[in-house]
Amino acid sequence: MDGFAWGFALPIVGIAVPLFAFLWEFVVVGRKRLGWRVQMDTTVNGQVESKYGGVLKTLLQQEAGKQLDSPSFVLLRVENNGATTIAENDYTVPDAGMEVVFPGRKVVGLAVTELSDDSMRGTFESDDPGKGLDRTDRADAPGLSSGIVKLPKVTLNRGWHYKVLVLLERVHEKHPRPTTTQVVAGVKGGTVRQTHNRTGIGNWKDIGGNDLPVRLVSRDPDSGTRKTFQGQVLSGKREPGTNSDDCKQLDSGALPGVIRCERPTTNDVLNTVAVTPGAIGYSELGAVTHRQDVVPVRISGHEATLEGAVHAAYPFWQTEYAYTFGEPKADSPAASFLRYLTNQVGRDVIRSHGNRPCGELKNPVLCRPE
C-alpha cells in the first residue's frame, strides 16, 4: 500500500473512545498494580478446649515446649490486580519485594499456603538476595518492637496471586494492644494498594451511604464496554447473571442477592441509573460529561482523567482500533480516511475529544492487543 504503512494506523486507536470505554484514551506506560490484603487475623486463645486439639496444641508450642503467649494467625494475600506483569526488578524495597510489619507481635513461623501458578515456587524456595521468605524483628522504641515478614521479589503475571500464613506471638513488654498490619512496598511505574475481600454489599448504608439497596445496571455480554469493565476492573472475572428486568425488584424465581439488570446501549444504562434509586452502572466518559442527572464515580479515589491513566491510577480504559478488510488500496476512501486520522489535522481532532494517539506514547507497542 503506497504511502501508508499499516503499522502507522495504530496511532488512531483513541478515536472511538467516546463511544466505547469509560475513559478516553489509552496507552499508558505504567499499568502495574500490586494489591495486598489480610484475609484472616485471629487469635488462638483456646477458650473452649477440645480433645481433638492435639495438633494445634503442638503447633502453638515453641521449641523448648513452652506455650506461645497470646498466639495469632494471619493469612496474607498478595496479587497482581493491574494490567501488566510485575517483574522482579519492578519492586523498589531493598532486599525484598514487600515487608509486612506486625506492631506488638513477633513472627514465630510462616509458610506459603497457595500459589496461583507453580512457576513462582522457585522464587520462594531460593536463598538468593531478594528471594525466599524471611523474618526479622525491629525495635521501634524502648520496650516497643514489631515483627517483620519479608516477602520475595516474585514475578507476578496479570491476575496471579499467592498467600502466606503467619504465626505470631504477642510481645507484651510496654507495647499496647497490637495495631493494624502495615505494609512497606513499592512498584516502579505503578501503585501498591490494600484491596478488600470480595464480600457482598447489598445496601449503600453498609459502606456509609444512604439506606438504599444496591442496584447494578450493566451492559449485555456483547458490549465492548462490559468486556473492558470485566478485564480492567474485575481482573478478568465475568459479571454475575441478571435477576431483574426492571432494575428495581427481583424477578419471580430469580436467585436472591444484589439486584442486577442489563441494558442494550450506553444511553439506556445512563437513563436507568438516573431514575433508579441506589443504582450504579458504567459507560464511556464522553457520554456522561454533559449530563446533570448522574454522578461519575471514582475508583480507589481516582477520577476518570487522562492524567489518572498516564500515571496508572485509573484502571477503566481501553484501546480503539481501526480495522480494514485486508490492506485498502492507496486511492481508496478507507486509505484516505486513515491518512487523515494519522496526519496532524486528524491527530488534533483526536486530542480535541480527550484522547491521545498511540504514536505519541513513549512505547506505542502497548496499543497492540494483548
mmCIF file of C-alpha atoms in Angstrom:
data_model
loop_
_atom_site.group_PDB
_atom_site.id
_atom_site.type_symbol
_atom_site.label_atom_id
_atom_site.label_comp_id
_atom_site.label_asym_id
_atom_site.label_seq_id
_atom_site.Cartn_x
_atom_site.Cartn_y
_atom_site.Cartn_z
ATOM 1 C CA MET A 1 0.000 0.000 0.000
ATOM 2 C CA ASP A 2 1.843 3.045 -1.310
ATOM 3 C CA GLY A 3 2.389 5.849 1.141
ATOM 4 C CA PHE A 4 0.591 4.139 4.013
ATOM 5 C CA ALA A 5 2.031 1.570 6.351
ATOM 6 C CA TRP A 6 -0.470 -0.474 8.382
ATOM 7 C CA GLY A 7 1.684 -0.014 11.476
ATOM 8 C CA PHE A 8 1.179 3.712 11.135
ATOM 9 C CA ALA A 9 -2.553 3.231 11.538
ATOM 10 C CA LEU A 10 -2.121 2.270 15.179
ATOM 11 C CA PRO A 11 -1.969 5.896 16.433
ATOM 12 C CA ILE A 12 -5.678 6.334 15.701
ATOM 13 C CA VAL A 13 -6.777 3.847 18.321
ATOM 14 C CA GLY A 14 -8.246 6.511 20.569
ATOM 15 C CA ILE A 15 -10.729 7.865 18.042
ATOM 16 C CA ALA A 16 -13.793 5.864 19.116
ATOM 17 C CA VAL A 17 -13.194 6.095 22.836
ATOM 18 C CA PRO A 18 -16.121 8.454 23.467
ATOM 19 C CA LEU A 19 -18.368 5.681 22.170
ATOM 20 C CA PHE A 20 -16.672 2.793 23.901
ATOM 21 C CA ALA A 21 -14.613 2.872 27.025
ATOM 22 C CA PHE A 22 -15.168 4.722 30.279
ATOM 23 C CA LEU A 23 -12.025 6.618 29.753
ATOM 24 C CA TRP A 24 -10.520 8.454 26.964
ATOM 25 C CA GLU A 25 -7.523 7.084 25.652
ATOM 26 C CA PHE A 26 -5.262 4.509 26.183
ATOM 27 C CA VAL A 27 -1.939 3.586 26.083
ATOM 28 C CA VAL A 28 -0.460 4.034 29.332
ATOM 29 C CA VAL A 29 3.107 3.082 30.063
ATOM 30 C CA GLY A 30 2.511 2.247 33.726
ATOM 31 C CA ARG A 31 -0.317 -0.176 34.433
ATOM 32 C CA LYS A 32 1.217 -2.122 37.299
ATOM 33 C CA ARG A 33 -0.860 -2.512 40.454
ATOM 34 C CA LEU A 34 0.291 -4.658 43.355
ATOM 35 C CA GLY A 35 -2.519 -5.468 45.756
ATOM 36 C CA TRP A 36 -2.488 -6.996 49.218
ATOM 37 C CA ARG A 37 -4.993 -7.787 51.894
ATOM 38 C CA VAL A 38 -5.300 -9.552 55.222
ATOM 39 C CA GLN A 39 -7.829 -12.342 54.732
ATOM 40 C CA MET A 40 -7.612 -13.541 58.318
ATOM 41 C CA ASP A 41 -6.208 -12.177 61.564
ATOM 42 C CA THR A 42 -7.378 -14.212 64.515
ATOM 43 C CA THR A 43 -6.116 -15.053 67.973
ATOM 44 C CA VAL A 44 -5.837 -18.650 69.169
ATOM 45 C CA ASN A 45 -6.839 -18.478 72.808
ATOM 46 C CA GLY A 46 -8.208 -21.967 73.277
ATOM 47 C CA GLN A 47 -11.181 -20.618 75.182
ATOM 48 C CA VAL A 48 -13.064 -23.854 74.537
ATOM 49 C CA GLU A 49 -10.727 -26.841 74.690
ATOM 50 C CA SER A 50 -11.318 -29.903 72.537
ATOM 51 C CA LYS A 51 -10.000 -33.425 72.848
ATOM 52 C CA TYR A 52 -9.130 -33.167 69.149
ATOM 53 C CA GLY A 53 -6.909 -30.105 69.591
ATOM 54 C CA GLY A 54 -3.671 -32.056 69.950
ATOM 55 C CA VAL A 55 -2.118 -31.000 66.635
ATOM 56 C CA LEU A 56 -2.990 -27.364 67.246
ATOM 57 C CA LYS A 57 -1.514 -27.510 70.760
ATOM 58 C CA THR A 58 1.709 -28.907 69.345
ATOM 59 C CA LEU A 59 1.819 -26.215 66.660
ATOM 60 C CA LEU A 60 1.466 -23.479 69.254
ATOM 61 C CA GLN A 61 4.429 -24.660 71.293
ATOM 62 C CA GLN A 62 7.895 -23.191 70.988
ATOM 63 C CA GLU A 63 10.954 -25.390 70.514
ATOM 64 C CA ALA A 64 11.517 -25.622 74.274
ATOM 65 C CA GLY A 65 7.970 -26.874 74.741
ATOM 66 C CA LYS A 66 6.705 -23.589 76.146
ATOM 67 C CA GLN A 67 3.277 -22.484 75.019
ATOM 68 C CA LEU A 68 3.197 -19.315 72.900
ATOM 69 C CA ASP A 69 1.908 -16.184 74.607
ATOM 70 C CA SER A 70 -1.312 -14.861 73.007
ATOM 71 C CA PRO A 71 -0.643 -16.531 69.623
ATOM 72 C CA SER A 72 -2.421 -15.435 66.457
ATOM 73 C CA PHE A 73 -2.665 -16.446 62.811
ATOM 74 C CA VAL A 74 -2.593 -14.009 59.890
ATOM 75 C CA LEU A 75 -3.359 -15.025 56.304
ATOM 76 C CA LEU A 76 -1.968 -12.605 53.704
ATOM 77 C CA ARG A 77 -2.913 -12.482 50.048
ATOM 78 C CA VAL A 78 -0.674 -10.668 47.558
ATOM 79 C CA GLU A 79 -1.902 -10.218 43.988
ATOM 80 C CA ASN A 80 -1.270 -8.503 40.687
ATOM 81 C CA ASN A 81 -4.562 -6.742 40.008
ATOM 82 C CA GLY A 82 -3.148 -4.496 37.305
ATOM 83 C CA ALA A 83 -2.973 -4.864 33.530
ATOM 84 C CA THR A 84 0.684 -5.828 33.069
ATOM 85 C CA THR A 85 3.253 -8.147 34.595
ATOM 86 C CA ILE A 86 5.134 -7.126 37.734
ATOM 87 C CA ALA A 87 8.721 -8.326 37.260
ATOM 88 C CA GLU A 88 11.395 -8.925 39.881
ATOM 89 C CA ASN A 89 13.151 -5.645 39.040
ATOM 90 C CA ASP A 90 9.913 -3.644 39.452
ATOM 91 C CA TYR A 91 9.985 -3.860 43.253
ATOM 92 C CA THR A 92 11.592 -0.893 44.980
ATOM 93 C CA VAL A 93 12.113 -2.186 48.542
ATOM 94 C CA PRO A 94 15.769 -3.207 49.031
ATOM 95 C CA ASP A 95 16.349 -6.945 49.506
ATOM 96 C CA ALA A 96 12.634 -7.771 49.473
ATOM 97 C CA GLY A 97 9.510 -7.451 47.389
ATOM 98 C CA MET A 98 7.373 -6.390 50.338
ATOM 99 C CA GLU A 99 7.817 -6.000 54.074
ATOM 100 C CA VAL A 100 4.799 -6.798 56.233
ATOM 101 C CA VAL A 101 5.036 -5.257 59.691
ATOM 102 C CA PHE A 102 3.172 -6.543 62.769
ATOM 103 C CA PRO A 103 3.463 -3.956 65.573
ATOM 104 C CA GLY A 104 3.441 -5.529 69.016
ATOM 105 C CA ARG A 105 3.844 -9.067 67.699
ATOM 106 C CA LYS A 106 6.736 -11.400 66.980
ATOM 107 C CA VAL A 107 6.853 -13.666 63.930
ATOM 108 C CA VAL A 108 7.162 -17.283 65.067
ATOM 109 C CA GLY A 109 6.619 -19.122 61.799
ATOM 110 C CA LEU A 110 5.361 -18.677 58.248
ATOM 111 C CA ALA A 111 4.515 -20.759 55.204
ATOM 112 C CA VAL A 112 3.255 -20.250 51.667
ATOM 113 C CA THR A 113 -0.182 -21.846 51.503
ATOM 114 C CA GLU A 114 -1.253 -21.035 47.931
ATOM 115 C CA LEU A 115 0.376 -20.214 44.584
ATOM 116 C CA SER A 116 -1.869 -19.354 41.652
ATOM 117 C CA ASP A 117 0.917 -20.589 39.344
ATOM 118 C CA ASP A 118 3.527 -23.163 40.315
ATOM 119 C CA SER A 119 6.272 -21.292 38.456
ATOM 120 C CA MET A 120 6.507 -18.970 41.470
ATOM 121 C CA ARG A 121 7.683 -21.816 43.695
ATOM 122 C CA GLY A 122 11.367 -21.423 42.826
ATOM 123 C CA THR A 123 11.425 -17.814 43.987
ATOM 124 C CA PHE A 124 10.052 -18.724 47.413
ATOM 125 C CA GLU A 125 12.476 -21.637 47.810
ATOM 126 C CA SER A 126 15.554 -19.662 46.714
ATOM 127 C CA ASP A 127 18.241 -18.373 49.089
ATOM 128 C CA ASP A 128 19.330 -15.599 46.709
ATOM 129 C CA PRO A 129 19.044 -11.945 47.844
ATOM 130 C CA GLY A 130 15.520 -10.625 47.400
ATOM 131 C CA LYS A 131 14.098 -14.125 47.125
ATOM 132 C CA GLY A 132 12.721 -16.629 49.612
ATOM 133 C CA LEU A 133 10.742 -15.925 52.775
ATOM 134 C CA ASP A 134 12.443 -14.224 55.688
ATOM 135 C CA ARG A 135 11.502 -12.801 59.066
ATOM 136 C CA THR A 136 13.080 -10.344 61.457
ATOM 137 C CA ASP A 137 12.304 -8.144 64.461
ATOM 138 C CA ARG A 138 12.538 -4.390 64.730
ATOM 139 C CA ALA A 139 12.985 -2.294 67.833
ATOM 140 C CA ASP A 140 10.676 0.693 67.413
ATOM 141 C CA ALA A 141 11.450 2.341 70.771
ATOM 142 C CA PRO A 142 12.482 1.233 74.260
ATOM 143 C CA GLY A 143 10.125 -1.584 75.146
ATOM 144 C CA LEU A 144 8.368 -1.454 71.762
ATOM 145 C CA SER A 145 9.009 -3.851 68.885
ATOM 146 C CA SER A 146 7.500 -5.213 65.688
ATOM 147 C CA GLY A 147 7.781 -8.475 63.824
ATOM 148 C CA ILE A 148 8.508 -8.229 60.096
ATOM 149 C CA VAL A 149 7.899 -10.717 57.295
ATOM 150 C CA LYS A 150 9.966 -10.155 54.148
ATOM 151 C CA LEU A 151 8.234 -11.385 51.008
ATOM 152 C CA PRO A 152 10.337 -12.069 47.893
ATOM 153 C CA LYS A 153 10.579 -10.193 44.622
ATOM 154 C CA VAL A 154 8.421 -12.680 42.770
ATOM 155 C CA THR A 155 7.292 -12.209 39.177
ATOM 156 C CA LEU A 156 3.511 -11.821 39.086
ATOM 157 C CA ASN A 157 1.734 -12.028 35.764
ATOM 158 C CA ARG A 158 -1.632 -10.354 35.457
ATOM 159 C CA GLY A 159 -4.135 -11.982 37.808
ATOM 160 C CA TRP A 160 -1.555 -14.087 39.674
ATOM 161 C CA HIS A 161 -1.551 -14.242 43.461
ATOM 162 C CA TYR A 162 -0.060 -16.063 46.410
ATOM 163 C CA LYS A 163 -0.948 -16.494 50.075
ATOM 164 C CA VAL A 164 1.255 -16.645 53.156
ATOM 165 C CA LEU A 165 0.180 -17.899 56.582
ATOM 166 C CA VAL A 166 1.983 -16.240 59.503
ATOM 167 C CA LEU A 167 2.061 -17.471 63.103
ATOM 168 C CA LEU A 168 2.674 -14.661 65.602
ATOM 169 C CA GLU A 169 3.130 -14.199 69.320
ATOM 170 C CA ARG A 170 2.125 -11.143 71.321
ATOM 171 C CA VAL A 171 5.068 -9.061 72.572
ATOM 172 C CA HIS A 172 3.918 -7.602 75.873
ATOM 173 C CA GLU A 173 6.712 -5.510 77.290
ATOM 174 C CA LYS A 174 5.411 -1.929 77.215
ATOM 175 C CA HIS A 175 3.602 -2.388 73.930
ATOM 176 C CA PRO A 176 -0.101 -1.585 73.854
ATOM 177 C CA ARG A 177 -2.557 -3.834 72.088
ATOM 178 C CA PRO A 178 -1.178 -4.856 68.665
ATOM 179 C CA THR A 179 -2.146 -2.381 65.955
ATOM 180 C CA THR A 180 -3.105 -2.832 62.330
ATOM 181 C CA THR A 181 -0.819 -4.747 59.993
ATOM 182 C CA GLN A 182 1.355 -2.437 57.912
ATOM 183 C CA VAL A 183 2.971 -2.978 54.501
ATOM 184 C CA VAL A 184 6.096 -1.372 53.082
ATOM 185 C CA ALA A 185 6.271 -1.816 49.308
ATOM 186 C CA GLY A 186 6.723 -0.017 46.009
ATOM 187 C CA VAL A 187 6.447 -0.792 42.305
ATOM 188 C CA LYS A 188 8.249 1.138 39.577
ATOM 189 C CA GLY A 189 5.751 2.857 37.302
ATOM 190 C CA GLY A 190 2.851 1.506 39.328
ATOM 191 C CA THR A 191 0.953 1.548 42.590
ATOM 192 C CA VAL A 192 0.592 -0.569 45.723
ATOM 193 C CA ARG A 193 -2.737 -0.612 47.478
ATOM 194 C CA GLN A 194 -4.693 -2.572 50.010
ATOM 195 C CA THR A 195 -7.566 -4.444 48.410
ATOM 196 C CA HIS A 196 -10.631 -5.785 50.127
ATOM 197 C CA ASN A 197 -12.278 -9.148 50.441
ATOM 198 C CA ARG A 198 -14.998 -9.605 47.875
ATOM 199 C CA THR A 199 -17.907 -9.807 50.260
ATOM 200 C CA GLY A 200 -21.354 -8.818 49.098
ATOM 201 C CA ILE A 201 -22.623 -5.288 49.785
ATOM 202 C CA GLY A 202 -26.396 -5.206 49.436
ATOM 203 C CA ASN A 203 -27.150 -1.763 50.839
ATOM 204 C CA TRP A 204 -25.269 1.510 50.500
ATOM 205 C CA LYS A 205 -25.549 2.078 54.252
ATOM 206 C CA ASP A 206 -23.124 -0.848 54.713
ATOM 207 C CA ILE A 207 -20.346 1.403 53.450
ATOM 208 C CA GLY A 208 -21.534 4.693 54.895
ATOM 209 C CA GLY A 209 -24.109 5.695 52.284
ATOM 210 C CA ASN A 210 -27.862 6.210 52.313
ATOM 211 C CA ASP A 211 -30.217 3.412 53.279
ATOM 212 C CA LEU A 212 -30.843 2.228 49.720
ATOM 213 C CA PRO A 213 -30.424 -1.191 48.104
ATOM 214 C CA VAL A 214 -27.548 -1.531 45.643
ATOM 215 C CA ARG A 215 -28.815 -1.970 42.092
ATOM 216 C CA LEU A 216 -26.290 -2.852 39.383
ATOM 217 C CA VAL A 217 -27.061 -1.740 35.840
ATOM 218 C CA SER A 218 -24.833 -3.396 33.261
ATOM 219 C CA ARG A 219 -24.484 -3.868 29.515
ATOM 220 C CA ASP A 220 -25.221 -7.067 27.607
ATOM 221 C CA PRO A 221 -22.441 -9.666 27.049
ATOM 222 C CA ASP A 222 -21.663 -8.378 23.525
ATOM 223 C CA SER A 223 -20.832 -4.895 24.780
ATOM 224 C CA GLY A 224 -17.249 -3.761 24.379
ATOM 225 C CA THR A 225 -17.625 -1.521 27.429
ATOM 226 C CA ARG A 226 -18.644 -4.522 29.513
ATOM 227 C CA LYS A 227 -15.699 -6.568 28.269
ATOM 228 C CA THR A 228 -13.388 -3.708 29.206
ATOM 229 C CA PHE A 229 -15.007 -3.439 32.630
ATOM 230 C CA GLN A 230 -14.568 -7.147 33.258
ATOM 231 C CA GLY A 231 -10.980 -7.155 32.039
ATOM 232 C CA GLN A 232 -9.693 -3.938 33.590
ATOM 233 C CA VAL A 233 -11.749 -3.541 36.754
ATOM 234 C CA LEU A 234 -12.840 -7.101 37.610
ATOM 235 C CA SER A 235 -9.433 -8.607 36.712
ATOM 236 C CA GLY A 236 -10.930 -10.825 34.040
ATOM 237 C CA LYS A 237 -13.835 -12.152 36.100
ATOM 238 C CA ARG A 238 -17.247 -12.313 34.491
ATOM 239 C CA GLU A 239 -20.117 -10.248 35.833
ATOM 240 C CA PRO A 240 -22.810 -12.291 37.606
ATOM 241 C CA GLY A 241 -26.071 -13.097 35.857
ATOM 242 C CA THR A 242 -29.142 -10.873 35.927
ATOM 243 C CA ASN A 243 -32.032 -11.348 38.332
ATOM 244 C CA SER A 244 -34.210 -8.363 37.429
ATOM 245 C CA ASP A 245 -35.785 -6.871 34.316
ATOM 246 C CA ASP A 246 -36.858 -3.517 35.752
ATOM 247 C CA CYS A 247 -33.670 -2.988 37.810
ATOM 248 C CA LYS A 248 -35.812 -2.307 40.886
ATOM 249 C CA GLN A 249 -37.240 -5.611 42.082
ATOM 250 C CA LEU A 250 -36.139 -9.248 41.959
ATOM 251 C CA ASP A 251 -37.968 -11.175 39.248
ATOM 252 C CA SER A 252 -40.118 -14.115 40.223
ATOM 253 C CA GLY A 253 -37.964 -17.224 40.537
ATOM 254 C CA ALA A 254 -34.691 -15.266 40.321
ATOM 255 C CA LEU A 255 -31.740 -16.044 42.554
ATOM 256 C CA PRO A 256 -31.550 -13.806 45.638
ATOM 257 C CA GLY A 257 -28.814 -11.245 46.054
ATOM 258 C CA VAL A 258 -27.954 -7.790 44.799
ATOM 259 C CA ILE A 259 -30.348 -6.671 42.064
ATOM 260 C CA ARG A 260 -28.669 -6.727 38.671
ATOM 261 C CA CYS A 261 -30.099 -5.926 35.244
ATOM 262 C CA GLU A 262 -28.748 -5.353 31.731
ATOM 263 C CA ARG A 263 -29.407 -2.679 29.131
ATOM 264 C CA PRO A 264 -28.534 -2.776 25.410
ATOM 265 C CA THR A 265 -26.981 0.686 24.952
ATOM 266 C CA THR A 266 -24.960 3.254 26.854
ATOM 267 C CA ASN A 267 -27.847 5.743 26.938
ATOM 268 C CA ASP A 268 -30.153 3.036 28.275
ATOM 269 C CA VAL A 269 -27.715 2.368 31.112
ATOM 270 C CA LEU A 270 -27.377 6.054 31.968
ATOM 271 C CA ASN A 271 -31.130 6.686 31.794
ATOM 272 C CA THR A 272 -31.832 3.712 34.046
ATOM 273 C CA VAL A 273 -29.221 4.782 36.608
ATOM 274 C CA ALA A 274 -30.616 8.327 36.596
ATOM 275 C CA VAL A 275 -34.156 7.268 37.567
ATOM 276 C CA THR A 276 -33.416 4.264 39.815
ATOM 277 C CA PRO A 277 -32.580 4.975 43.485
ATOM 278 C CA GLY A 278 -29.372 3.245 44.559
ATOM 279 C CA ALA A 279 -28.395 2.277 41.013
ATOM 280 C CA ILE A 280 -24.832 2.225 39.705
ATOM 281 C CA GLY A 281 -23.583 1.449 36.199
ATOM 282 C CA TYR A 282 -20.776 2.258 33.774
ATOM 283 C CA SER A 283 -20.251 3.921 30.411
ATOM 284 C CA GLU A 284 -17.709 5.819 28.365
ATOM 285 C CA LEU A 285 -16.681 9.128 29.860
ATOM 286 C CA GLY A 286 -17.875 11.209 26.926
ATOM 287 C CA ALA A 287 -21.461 10.048 27.409
ATOM 288 C CA VAL A 288 -21.703 11.486 30.926
ATOM 289 C CA THR A 289 -19.710 14.693 30.559
ATOM 290 C CA HIS A 290 -22.710 16.941 29.949
ATOM 291 C CA ARG A 291 -25.329 15.050 31.964
ATOM 292 C CA GLN A 292 -26.577 16.509 35.228
ATOM 293 C CA ASP A 293 -28.648 13.513 36.379
ATOM 294 C CA VAL A 294 -25.776 11.084 37.033
ATOM 295 C CA VAL A 295 -22.587 11.428 39.053
ATOM 296 C CA PRO A 296 -19.229 9.990 37.892
ATOM 297 C CA VAL A 297 -17.731 7.620 40.468
ATOM 298 C CA ARG A 298 -14.071 7.477 41.414
ATOM 299 C CA ILE A 299 -12.169 4.202 41.501
ATOM 300 C CA SER A 300 -9.873 3.862 44.522
ATOM 301 C CA GLY A 301 -10.126 7.614 44.947
ATOM 302 C CA HIS A 302 -9.047 8.428 41.383
ATOM 303 C CA GLU A 303 -11.147 10.353 38.871
ATOM 304 C CA ALA A 304 -11.517 9.343 35.238
ATOM 305 C CA THR A 305 -8.901 11.725 33.847
ATOM 306 C CA LEU A 306 -6.175 11.495 31.261
ATOM 307 C CA GLU A 307 -3.618 12.182 33.968
ATOM 308 C CA GLY A 308 -5.011 9.317 36.023
ATOM 309 C CA ALA A 309 -4.478 6.914 33.138
ATOM 310 C CA VAL A 310 -0.986 8.184 32.368
ATOM 311 C CA HIS A 311 0.051 7.581 35.976
ATOM 312 C CA ALA A 312 -1.610 4.145 36.107
ATOM 313 C CA ALA A 313 -4.025 5.311 38.795
ATOM 314 C CA TYR A 314 -7.326 4.878 36.938
ATOM 315 C CA PRO A 315 -7.873 1.345 35.579
ATOM 316 C CA PHE A 316 -11.033 1.626 33.434
ATOM 317 C CA TRP A 317 -9.712 2.242 29.926
ATOM 318 C CA GLN A 318 -9.321 0.503 26.583
ATOM 319 C CA THR A 319 -7.785 0.978 23.162
ATOM 320 C CA GLU A 320 -9.770 1.612 19.987
ATOM 321 C CA TYR A 321 -8.507 0.237 16.675
ATOM 322 C CA ALA A 322 -9.180 0.882 13.010
ATOM 323 C CA TYR A 323 -9.943 -2.300 11.042
ATOM 324 C CA THR A 324 -9.961 -2.903 7.302
ATOM 325 C CA PHE A 325 -10.732 -5.960 5.201
ATOM 326 C CA GLY A 326 -7.156 -6.503 4.088
ATOM 327 C CA GLU A 327 -4.939 -3.596 3.096
ATOM 328 C CA PRO A 328 -7.004 -0.863 1.438
ATOM 329 C CA LYS A 329 -5.832 0.418 -1.918
ATOM 330 C CA ALA A 330 -3.836 3.625 -1.771
ATOM 331 C CA ASP A 331 -6.506 5.577 -3.671
ATOM 332 C CA SER A 332 -9.443 4.120 -1.741
ATOM 333 C CA PRO A 333 -11.647 6.168 0.644
ATOM 334 C CA ALA A 334 -10.558 3.897 3.513
ATOM 335 C CA ALA A 335 -6.868 4.661 2.938
ATOM 336 C CA SER A 336 -7.613 8.375 2.624
ATOM 337 C CA PHE A 337 -9.528 8.341 5.893
ATOM 338 C CA LEU A 338 -6.725 6.524 7.712
ATOM 339 C CA ARG A 339 -4.185 9.006 6.362
ATOM 340 C CA TYR A 340 -6.380 11.842 7.578
ATOM 341 C CA LEU A 341 -6.547 10.339 11.076
ATOM 342 C CA THR A 342 -2.790 9.955 11.300
ATOM 343 C CA ASN A 343 -1.747 13.357 9.970
ATOM 344 C CA GLN A 344 -1.599 16.467 12.108
ATOM 345 C CA VAL A 345 -5.187 17.537 11.455
ATOM 346 C CA GLY A 346 -6.574 14.132 12.407
ATOM 347 C CA ARG A 347 -4.417 13.962 15.499
ATOM 348 C CA ASP A 348 -5.707 17.359 16.580
ATOM 349 C CA VAL A 349 -9.282 16.110 16.194
ATOM 350 C CA ILE A 350 -8.483 13.053 18.320
ATOM 351 C CA ARG A 351 -6.953 15.196 21.049
ATOM 352 C CA SER A 352 -9.928 17.579 20.990
ATOM 353 C CA HIS A 353 -12.101 14.693 22.209
ATOM 354 C CA GLY A 354 -9.834 13.975 25.169
ATOM 355 C CA ASN A 355 -7.945 11.103 23.570
ATOM 356 C CA ARG A 356 -4.301 10.580 22.777
ATOM 357 C CA PRO A 357 -2.897 8.967 19.612
ATOM 358 C CA CYS A 358 -0.792 5.919 20.380
ATOM 359 C CA GLY A 359 2.046 7.213 18.258
ATOM 360 C CA GLU A 360 2.664 9.954 20.823
ATOM 361 C CA LEU A 361 3.387 7.484 23.597
ATOM 362 C CA LYS A 362 6.858 6.534 24.698
ATOM 363 C CA ASN A 363 6.013 2.909 23.929
ATOM 364 C CA PRO A 364 3.381 2.700 21.148
ATOM 365 C CA VAL A 365 3.618 -1.105 21.236
ATOM 366 C CA LEU A 366 1.347 -1.009 24.280
ATOM 367 C CA CYS A 367 -1.513 -0.144 21.926
ATOM 368 C CA ARG A 368 -1.452 -3.597 20.400
ATOM 369 C CA PRO A 369 -3.931 -6.274 21.501
ATOM 370 C CA GLU A 370 -2.703 -8.488 24.326
#
